[in-house]
Structure formats: C-alpha cells, structure tokens
C-alpha cells in the first residue's frame, strides 16, 4: 500500500507540477517581473517611464526559471502524496476511485488550498502591504484545514448534522477574518495586482484539476499492476 501511494503521488505530482510551472512561466511570471519594476522604482504608478509586460519579461534569468520549475514540481508532488493518501483512505472505507472522479478530488484540493484562502488573502505581488507573516500563515493553515475537513464531511458524511458542521468549518475562517494591515498601500498598480491574482488562481485551478486526474489514474494503474503481479510464497 505504501509503495502504491508513493509511486502514484510521485508521478502524478511531477506531471502536474511540471505543467503548473510552465503555465506560471507563461502567464504569471511576466506580471511578476513587471511588478518588480515598480517595487525597484524603475517604474512609478500614475507616471514615470512606461514599459510593457513583454519588455519586463525579456530578461528572464534561466537560473530563476529552473528553480521555479524545481520548487513547483516539489510542491505539487507533496500535494499529490497527500491527495493519493486521502484516496487510499477513502478506498479503504469502500469508496470507489475512478479517473473521472479525480476531477472532483482535484477541484476539492483547489478550493481547500488556493480558492478558500484567496477569499481572505489573495495572491500578492511584491511590495504589497500585508499583515505580519506569522498571523497570515496561521490563518492560511487554519483555513486550508477547516475547508478540507468541511468538504470531506460534505462528500462522505451522513445526515444534516455532518453538513451543518461542514458549513460551520468552511465559513468559520472567513467569519473570523484574515489578518490585514491597517492601511493598504504599495507601488504596484491595482490593475496589475488584480491580473496577477486572477492568473495565479487560474493556473492553480488547471494544475489541481490535472493533479486530481493524474493521481486517480496512477492510483488505479498501480493497483491493477499490483493485482497482476504474481505473489511468491
């Protein structure tokens, strides 16, 4: 069982992480590089020199890109191992795992890890005003855990009691509220920040959907391979 989880998670995470990294390089990093020009003072909001996003992205550092691809694949491999372990637990409890259902597992992961936290703490560009890091991390982890638990209760719980608890768990972090600075300020235009948040979430959605599909496919494939492997006495 452990080897099945490990192999499925590694392959699914690497495949989804590599695609996510390439999408980030194509759609997210140009905005990030453009924003860094405002943070460094080369560009100023509401005036100063003009530069296009394409021009800002022209001097991409290959080392930076390589590290970005590496860390993205590692992160999604970690997500995949957690996702496959959850699939294994669900299958052990009698839930049938199919490749098409991997889409729902991926959507659940996206909502838990990216969408729900982004409601309170959207993806931020460099130079954006933000609350203390420790407070934001605590709220983020709490939101991810509560949302994941709530979705699990909706999917596998029975009765209205489970659904009511799920609703409380999902809503609680947002009722408490994410930590924010006393005032919002920064050198980056809000239009650029909005585009960055939208693209980051869009790439995350595609990556998580693919991650769920890959995880389910590899999980099923490794299970069939284990059944076909002859056992020695």
PDB file of C-alpha atoms in Angstrom:
ATOM      1  CA  UNK A   1       0.000   0.000   0.000  1.00  0.00           C
ATOM      2  CA  UNK A   2       2.770   2.450   0.932  1.00  0.00           C
ATOM      3  CA  UNK A   3       4.668   1.846  -2.305  1.00  0.00           C
ATOM      4  CA  UNK A   4       1.465   2.308  -4.287  1.00  0.00           C
ATOM      5  CA  UNK A   5       0.818   5.659  -2.600  1.00  0.00           C
ATOM      6  CA  UNK A   6       4.433   6.745  -3.061  1.00  0.00           C
ATOM      7  CA  UNK A   7       4.696   5.829  -6.745  1.00  0.00           C
ATOM      8  CA  UNK A   8       1.281   7.279  -7.615  1.00  0.00           C
ATOM      9  CA  UNK A   9       1.993  10.506  -5.743  1.00  0.00           C
ATOM     10  CA  UNK A  10       5.447  10.995  -7.240  1.00  0.00           C
ATOM     11  CA  UNK A  11       4.358  10.501 -10.842  1.00  0.00           C
ATOM     12  CA  UNK A  12       1.134  12.495 -10.509  1.00  0.00           C
ATOM     13  CA  UNK A  13       2.817  15.332  -8.638  1.00  0.00           C
ATOM     14  CA  UNK A  14       5.723  15.614 -11.032  1.00  0.00           C
ATOM     15  CA  UNK A  15       3.459  15.653 -14.100  1.00  0.00           C
ATOM     16  CA  UNK A  16       1.024  18.209 -12.682  1.00  0.00           C
ATOM     17  CA  UNK A  17       3.820  20.283 -11.141  1.00  0.00           C
ATOM     18  CA  UNK A  18       5.735  20.483 -14.404  1.00  0.00           C
ATOM     19  CA  UNK A  19       2.634  21.678 -16.265  1.00  0.00           C
ATOM     20  CA  UNK A  20       1.871  24.165 -13.489  1.00  0.00           C
ATOM     21  CA  UNK A  21       5.430  25.502 -13.640  1.00  0.00           C
ATOM     22  CA  UNK A  22       5.270  26.007 -17.402  1.00  0.00           C
ATOM     23  CA  UNK A  23       1.902  27.764 -17.103  1.00  0.00           C
ATOM     24  CA  UNK A  24       3.304  30.019 -14.399  1.00  0.00           C
ATOM     25  CA  UNK A  25       6.277  30.927 -16.563  1.00  0.00           C
ATOM     26  CA  UNK A  26       3.959  31.748 -19.458  1.00  0.00           C
ATOM     27  CA  UNK A  27       1.158  33.621 -17.662  1.00  0.00           C
ATOM     28  CA  UNK A  28       2.182  34.573 -14.113  1.00  0.00           C
ATOM     29  CA  UNK A  29       5.886  35.353 -14.169  1.00  0.00           C
ATOM     30  CA  UNK A  30       5.672  38.150 -16.796  1.00  0.00           C
ATOM     31  CA  UNK A  31       3.317  40.037 -14.456  1.00  0.00           C
ATOM     32  CA  UNK A  32       5.599  39.341 -11.505  1.00  0.00           C
ATOM     33  CA  UNK A  33       8.624  40.684 -13.369  1.00  0.00           C
ATOM     34  CA  UNK A  34       6.683  43.746 -14.437  1.00  0.00           C
ATOM     35  CA  UNK A  35       5.630  44.379 -10.838  1.00  0.00           C
ATOM     36  CA  UNK A  36       9.238  44.165  -9.690  1.00  0.00           C
ATOM     37  CA  UNK A  37       9.996  47.214 -11.852  1.00  0.00           C
ATOM     38  CA  UNK A  38       7.532  49.202  -9.724  1.00  0.00           C
ATOM     39  CA  UNK A  39       8.955  47.774  -6.497  1.00  0.00           C
ATOM     40  CA  UNK A  40      12.504  48.748  -7.519  1.00  0.00           C
ATOM     41  CA  UNK A  41      11.449  52.236  -8.611  1.00  0.00           C
ATOM     42  CA  UNK A  42      12.230  51.787 -12.311  1.00  0.00           C
ATOM     43  CA  UNK A  43       8.546  52.414 -12.940  1.00  0.00           C
ATOM     44  CA  UNK A  44       6.179  54.564 -10.905  1.00  0.00           C
ATOM     45  CA  UNK A  45       2.420  54.299 -10.578  1.00  0.00           C
ATOM     46  CA  UNK A  46       0.466  57.148 -12.230  1.00  0.00           C
ATOM     47  CA  UNK A  47       3.527  58.424 -14.035  1.00  0.00           C
ATOM     48  CA  UNK A  48       7.158  57.902 -14.903  1.00  0.00           C
ATOM     49  CA  UNK A  49       8.652  55.726 -17.607  1.00  0.00           C
ATOM     50  CA  UNK A  50       6.486  53.241 -19.447  1.00  0.00           C
ATOM     51  CA  UNK A  51       7.333  49.624 -20.056  1.00  0.00           C
ATOM     52  CA  UNK A  52       5.291  46.758 -21.382  1.00  0.00           C
ATOM     53  CA  UNK A  53       4.893  43.412 -19.665  1.00  0.00           C
ATOM     54  CA  UNK A  54       6.638  41.743 -22.571  1.00  0.00           C
ATOM     55  CA  UNK A  55       9.630  44.043 -22.196  1.00  0.00           C
ATOM     56  CA  UNK A  56       9.783  43.355 -18.481  1.00  0.00           C
ATOM     57  CA  UNK A  57       9.785  39.635 -19.160  1.00  0.00           C
ATOM     58  CA  UNK A  58      12.555  39.850 -21.714  1.00  0.00           C
ATOM     59  CA  UNK A  59      15.431  39.393 -19.284  1.00  0.00           C
ATOM     60  CA  UNK A  60      14.261  36.235 -17.568  1.00  0.00           C
ATOM     61  CA  UNK A  61      17.019  34.586 -15.594  1.00  0.00           C
ATOM     62  CA  UNK A  62      17.430  30.920 -16.514  1.00  0.00           C
ATOM     63  CA  UNK A  63      18.568  30.025 -13.003  1.00  0.00           C
ATOM     64  CA  UNK A  64      15.476  31.636 -11.542  1.00  0.00           C
ATOM     65  CA  UNK A  65      13.271  29.798 -14.015  1.00  0.00           C
ATOM     66  CA  UNK A  66      14.949  26.496 -13.251  1.00  0.00           C
ATOM     67  CA  UNK A  67      14.488  26.945  -9.510  1.00  0.00           C
ATOM     68  CA  UNK A  68      10.876  27.949 -10.057  1.00  0.00           C
ATOM     69  CA  UNK A  69      10.215  24.759 -12.026  1.00  0.00           C
ATOM     70  CA  UNK A  70      12.005  22.661  -9.404  1.00  0.00           C
ATOM     71  CA  UNK A  71      10.149  24.077  -6.417  1.00  0.00           C
ATOM     72  CA  UNK A  72       6.784  23.982  -8.178  1.00  0.00           C
ATOM     73  CA  UNK A  73       7.179  20.298  -9.025  1.00  0.00           C
ATOM     74  CA  UNK A  74       8.257  19.566  -5.449  1.00  0.00           C
ATOM     75  CA  UNK A  75       5.254  21.421  -4.021  1.00  0.00           C
ATOM     76  CA  UNK A  76       2.778  19.625  -6.261  1.00  0.00           C
ATOM     77  CA  UNK A  77       4.459  16.307  -5.523  1.00  0.00           C
ATOM     78  CA  UNK A  78       3.772  16.960  -1.849  1.00  0.00           C
ATOM     79  CA  UNK A  79       0.164  17.828  -2.653  1.00  0.00           C
ATOM     80  CA  UNK A  80      -0.121  14.668  -4.741  1.00  0.00           C
ATOM     81  CA  UNK A  81       1.131  12.452  -1.911  1.00  0.00           C
ATOM     82  CA  UNK A  82      -1.498  13.927   0.415  1.00  0.00           C
ATOM     83  CA  UNK A  83      -4.199  13.558  -2.247  1.00  0.00           C
ATOM     84  CA  UNK A  84      -3.313   9.951  -3.037  1.00  0.00           C
ATOM     85  CA  UNK A  85      -3.176   9.104   0.676  1.00  0.00           C
ATOM     86  CA  UNK A  86      -6.696  10.532   1.018  1.00  0.00           C
ATOM     87  CA  UNK A  87      -7.815   8.427  -1.956  1.00  0.00           C
ATOM     88  CA  UNK A  88      -6.310   5.351  -0.330  1.00  0.00           C
ATOM     89  CA  UNK A  89      -8.191   6.057   2.902  1.00  0.00           C
ATOM     90  CA  UNK A  90     -11.430   6.617   1.004  1.00  0.00           C
ATOM     91  CA  UNK A  91     -10.994   3.401  -0.988  1.00  0.00           C
ATOM     92  CA  UNK A  92     -10.262   1.513   2.238  1.00  0.00           C
ATOM     93  CA  UNK A  93     -13.628   2.749   3.533  1.00  0.00           C
ATOM     94  CA  UNK A  94     -15.424   1.456   0.466  1.00  0.00           C
ATOM     95  CA  UNK A  95     -15.353   4.493  -1.832  1.00  0.00           C
ATOM     96  CA  UNK A  96     -14.696   3.611  -5.457  1.00  0.00           C
ATOM     97  CA  UNK A  97     -11.960   5.708  -7.074  1.00  0.00           C
ATOM     98  CA  UNK A  98     -12.335   6.346 -10.811  1.00  0.00           C
ATOM     99  CA  UNK A  99     -10.323   8.554 -13.139  1.00  0.00           C
ATOM    100  CA  UNK A 100     -13.281  10.851 -13.763  1.00  0.00           C
ATOM    101  CA  UNK A 101     -13.728  11.269 -10.018  1.00  0.00           C
ATOM    102  CA  UNK A 102     -10.171  12.543  -9.900  1.00  0.00           C
ATOM    103  CA  UNK A 103     -11.564  15.768 -11.362  1.00  0.00           C
ATOM    104  CA  UNK A 104     -13.680  16.268  -8.232  1.00  0.00           C
ATOM    105  CA  UNK A 105     -10.756  15.395  -5.971  1.00  0.00           C
ATOM    106  CA  UNK A 106      -8.644  17.975  -7.778  1.00  0.00           C
ATOM    107  CA  UNK A 107     -11.357  20.635  -7.502  1.00  0.00           C
ATOM    108  CA  UNK A 108     -11.676  19.900  -3.785  1.00  0.00           C
ATOM    109  CA  UNK A 109      -7.926  20.349  -3.401  1.00  0.00           C
ATOM    110  CA  UNK A 110      -8.002  23.634  -5.308  1.00  0.00           C
ATOM    111  CA  UNK A 111     -10.846  25.011  -3.216  1.00  0.00           C
ATOM    112  CA  UNK A 112      -9.146  23.949   0.026  1.00  0.00           C
ATOM    113  CA  UNK A 113      -5.593  25.046  -0.703  1.00  0.00           C
ATOM    114  CA  UNK A 114      -5.997  28.030  -3.026  1.00  0.00           C
ATOM    115  CA  UNK A 115      -9.513  29.368  -3.551  1.00  0.00           C
ATOM    116  CA  UNK A 116     -10.764  29.471   0.055  1.00  0.00           C
ATOM    117  CA  UNK A 117      -7.575  31.110   1.415  1.00  0.00           C
ATOM    118  CA  UNK A 118      -7.604  33.558  -1.523  1.00  0.00           C
ATOM    119  CA  UNK A 119     -11.009  34.860  -0.396  1.00  0.00           C
ATOM    120  CA  UNK A 120      -9.235  36.440   2.577  1.00  0.00           C
ATOM    121  CA  UNK A 121      -5.630  36.563   1.404  1.00  0.00           C
ATOM    122  CA  UNK A 122      -5.442  36.748  -2.404  1.00  0.00           C
ATOM    123  CA  UNK A 123      -2.117  36.154  -4.172  1.00  0.00           C
ATOM    124  CA  UNK A 124       0.009  39.257  -3.665  1.00  0.00           C
ATOM    125  CA  UNK A 125       2.656  40.949  -5.754  1.00  0.00           C
ATOM    126  CA  UNK A 126       5.972  42.141  -4.286  1.00  0.00           C
ATOM    127  CA  UNK A 127       5.647  45.451  -2.499  1.00  0.00           C
ATOM    128  CA  UNK A 128       2.032  44.961  -1.456  1.00  0.00           C
ATOM    129  CA  UNK A 129       1.085  45.960   2.082  1.00  0.00           C
ATOM    130  CA  UNK A 130       0.430  42.913   4.271  1.00  0.00           C
ATOM    131  CA  UNK A 131      -0.087  41.902   7.875  1.00  0.00           C
ATOM    132  CA  UNK A 132       2.541  40.099   9.965  1.00  0.00           C
ATOM    133  CA  UNK A 133       3.716  36.882   8.301  1.00  0.00           C
ATOM    134  CA  UNK A 134       3.047  34.591  11.261  1.00  0.00           C
ATOM    135  CA  UNK A 135      -0.572  35.710  11.547  1.00  0.00           C
ATOM    136  CA  UNK A 136      -1.181  35.186   7.841  1.00  0.00           C
ATOM    137  CA  UNK A 137       0.417  31.735   7.918  1.00  0.00           C
ATOM    138  CA  UNK A 138      -1.697  30.679  10.902  1.00  0.00           C
ATOM    139  CA  UNK A 139      -4.886  31.885   9.200  1.00  0.00           C
ATOM    140  CA  UNK A 140      -3.904  30.182   5.933  1.00  0.00           C
ATOM    141  CA  UNK A 141      -3.223  26.809   7.557  1.00  0.00           C
ATOM    142  CA  UNK A 142      -6.410  27.056   9.594  1.00  0.00           C
ATOM    143  CA  UNK A 143      -8.450  27.899   6.507  1.00  0.00           C
ATOM    144  CA  UNK A 144      -6.970  25.037   4.481  1.00  0.00           C
ATOM    145  CA  UNK A 145      -7.584  22.520   7.263  1.00  0.00           C
ATOM    146  CA  UNK A 146     -11.112  23.697   8.025  1.00  0.00           C
ATOM    147  CA  UNK A 147     -12.100  23.830   4.350  1.00  0.00           C
ATOM    148  CA  UNK A 148     -10.674  20.392   3.603  1.00  0.00           C
ATOM    149  CA  UNK A 149     -12.462  18.912   6.620  1.00  0.00           C
ATOM    150  CA  UNK A 150     -15.704  20.585   5.594  1.00  0.00           C
ATOM    151  CA  UNK A 151     -15.504  19.277   2.038  1.00  0.00           C
ATOM    152  CA  UNK A 152     -14.736  15.783   3.354  1.00  0.00           C
ATOM    153  CA  UNK A 153     -17.840  15.907   5.556  1.00  0.00           C
ATOM    154  CA  UNK A 154     -19.965  17.037   2.614  1.00  0.00           C
ATOM    155  CA  UNK A 155     -18.612  14.243   0.422  1.00  0.00           C
ATOM    156  CA  UNK A 156     -18.543  11.369   2.903  1.00  0.00           C
ATOM    157  CA  UNK A 157     -20.566  12.449   5.920  1.00  0.00           C
ATOM    158  CA  UNK A 158     -24.127  11.293   6.515  1.00  0.00           C
ATOM    159  CA  UNK A 159     -27.099  13.334   7.613  1.00  0.00           C
ATOM    160  CA  UNK A 160     -27.745  17.009   8.104  1.00  0.00           C
ATOM    161  CA  UNK A 161     -25.584  17.166  11.211  1.00  0.00           C
ATOM    162  CA  UNK A 162     -22.461  16.441   9.179  1.00  0.00           C
ATOM    163  CA  UNK A 163     -23.467  19.018   6.581  1.00  0.00           C
ATOM    164  CA  UNK A 164     -24.127  21.634   9.246  1.00  0.00           C
ATOM    165  CA  UNK A 165     -20.710  21.018  10.798  1.00  0.00           C
ATOM    166  CA  UNK A 166     -19.171  21.230   7.308  1.00  0.00           C
ATOM    167  CA  UNK A 167     -20.804  24.605   6.700  1.00  0.00           C
ATOM    168  CA  UNK A 168     -19.516  25.922  10.036  1.00  0.00           C
ATOM    169  CA  UNK A 169     -15.987  24.709   9.300  1.00  0.00           C
ATOM    170  CA  UNK A 170     -15.919  26.255   5.826  1.00  0.00           C
ATOM    171  CA  UNK A 171     -17.345  29.595   6.948  1.00  0.00           C
ATOM    172  CA  UNK A 172     -15.512  29.935  10.277  1.00  0.00           C
ATOM    173  CA  UNK A 173     -12.158  31.251   8.950  1.00  0.00           C
ATOM    174  CA  UNK A 174     -13.924  33.938   6.925  1.00  0.00           C
ATOM    175  CA  UNK A 175     -16.171  34.948   9.809  1.00  0.00           C
ATOM    176  CA  UNK A 176     -13.055  35.288  11.966  1.00  0.00           C
ATOM    177  CA  UNK A 177     -11.412  37.190   9.136  1.00  0.00           C
ATOM    178  CA  UNK A 178      -7.970  37.143   7.596  1.00  0.00           C
ATOM    179  CA  UNK A 179      -5.275  39.397   9.074  1.00  0.00           C
ATOM    180  CA  UNK A 180      -4.766  42.599   7.086  1.00  0.00           C
ATOM    181  CA  UNK A 181      -2.644  45.712   7.545  1.00  0.00           C
ATOM    182  CA  UNK A 182      -4.197  48.861   8.972  1.00  0.00           C
ATOM    183  CA  UNK A 183      -3.888  50.543   5.565  1.00  0.00           C
ATOM    184  CA  UNK A 184      -3.344  49.265   2.050  1.00  0.00           C
ATOM    185  CA  UNK A 185      -0.518  50.822   0.076  1.00  0.00           C
ATOM    186  CA  UNK A 186       2.138  49.855  -2.396  1.00  0.00           C
ATOM    187  CA  UNK A 187       3.919  50.918  -5.560  1.00  0.00           C
ATOM    188  CA  UNK A 188       2.199  48.378  -7.848  1.00  0.00           C
ATOM    189  CA  UNK A 189      -0.927  49.432  -9.794  1.00  0.00           C
ATOM    190  CA  UNK A 190      -4.069  47.659  -8.532  1.00  0.00           C
ATOM    191  CA  UNK A 191      -4.893  46.596 -12.106  1.00  0.00           C
ATOM    192  CA  UNK A 192      -1.645  44.634 -12.241  1.00  0.00           C
ATOM    193  CA  UNK A 193      -2.305  43.111  -8.812  1.00  0.00           C
ATOM    194  CA  UNK A 194      -5.783  42.011  -9.915  1.00  0.00           C
ATOM    195  CA  UNK A 195      -4.412  40.424 -13.074  1.00  0.00           C
ATOM    196  CA  UNK A 196      -1.758  38.613 -11.043  1.00  0.00           C
ATOM    197  CA  UNK A 197      -4.288  37.201  -8.575  1.00  0.00           C
ATOM    198  CA  UNK A 198      -6.617  36.091 -11.371  1.00  0.00           C
ATOM    199  CA  UNK A 199      -3.899  34.352 -13.356  1.00  0.00           C
ATOM    200  CA  UNK A 200      -2.377  32.717 -10.276  1.00  0.00           C
ATOM    201  CA  UNK A 201      -5.755  31.247  -9.332  1.00  0.00           C
ATOM    202  CA  UNK A 202      -6.447  30.240 -12.942  1.00  0.00           C
ATOM    203  CA  UNK A 203      -3.156  28.373 -13.202  1.00  0.00           C
ATOM    204  CA  UNK A 204      -3.838  26.802  -9.814  1.00  0.00           C
ATOM    205  CA  UNK A 205      -7.242  25.581 -10.952  1.00  0.00           C
ATOM    206  CA  UNK A 206      -5.828  23.913 -14.073  1.00  0.00           C
ATOM    207  CA  UNK A 207      -2.952  22.372 -12.109  1.00  0.00           C
ATOM    208  CA  UNK A 208      -5.196  20.968  -9.384  1.00  0.00           C
ATOM    209  CA  UNK A 209      -7.678  19.505 -11.852  1.00  0.00           C
ATOM    210  CA  UNK A 210      -4.825  17.790 -13.681  1.00  0.00           C
ATOM    211  CA  UNK A 211      -3.343  16.696 -10.363  1.00  0.00           C
ATOM    212  CA  UNK A 212      -6.603  15.012  -9.386  1.00  0.00           C
ATOM    213  CA  UNK A 213      -6.896  13.256 -12.729  1.00  0.00           C
ATOM    214  CA  UNK A 214      -3.264  12.130 -12.704  1.00  0.00           C
ATOM    215  CA  UNK A 215      -3.479  10.976  -9.094  1.00  0.00           C
ATOM    216  CA  UNK A 216      -6.592   8.894  -9.757  1.00  0.00           C
ATOM    217  CA  UNK A 217      -5.136   7.426 -12.959  1.00  0.00           C
ATOM    218  CA  UNK A 218      -1.829   6.441 -11.376  1.00  0.00           C
ATOM    219  CA  UNK A 219      -3.599   5.114  -8.274  1.00  0.00           C
ATOM    220  CA  UNK A 220      -5.791   2.841 -10.378  1.00  0.00           C
ATOM    221  CA  UNK A 221      -2.890   1.852 -12.623  1.00  0.00           C
ATOM    222  CA  UNK A 222      -0.649   0.908  -9.705  1.00  0.00           C
ATOM    223  CA  UNK A 223      -3.496  -1.069  -8.166  1.00  0.00           C
ATOM    224  CA  UNK A 224      -4.032  -3.055 -11.357  1.00  0.00           C
ATOM    225  CA  UNK A 225      -0.295  -3.665 -11.643  1.00  0.00           C
ATOM    226  CA  UNK A 226      -0.198  -4.986  -8.067  1.00  0.00           C
ATOM    227  CA  UNK A 227      -3.067  -7.368  -8.823  1.00  0.00           C
ATOM    228  CA  UNK A 228      -1.333  -8.663 -11.949  1.00  0.00           C
ATOM    229  CA  UNK A 229       1.978  -9.232 -10.172  1.00  0.00           C
ATOM    230  CA  UNK A 230       2.253 -12.900  -9.126  1.00  0.00           C
ATOM    231  CA  UNK A 231       2.798 -13.444  -5.428  1.00  0.00           C
ATOM    232  CA  UNK A 232       5.548 -15.732  -4.247  1.00  0.00           C
ATOM    233  CA  UNK A 233       5.110 -17.960  -1.220  1.00  0.00           C
TER     234      UNK A 233
END
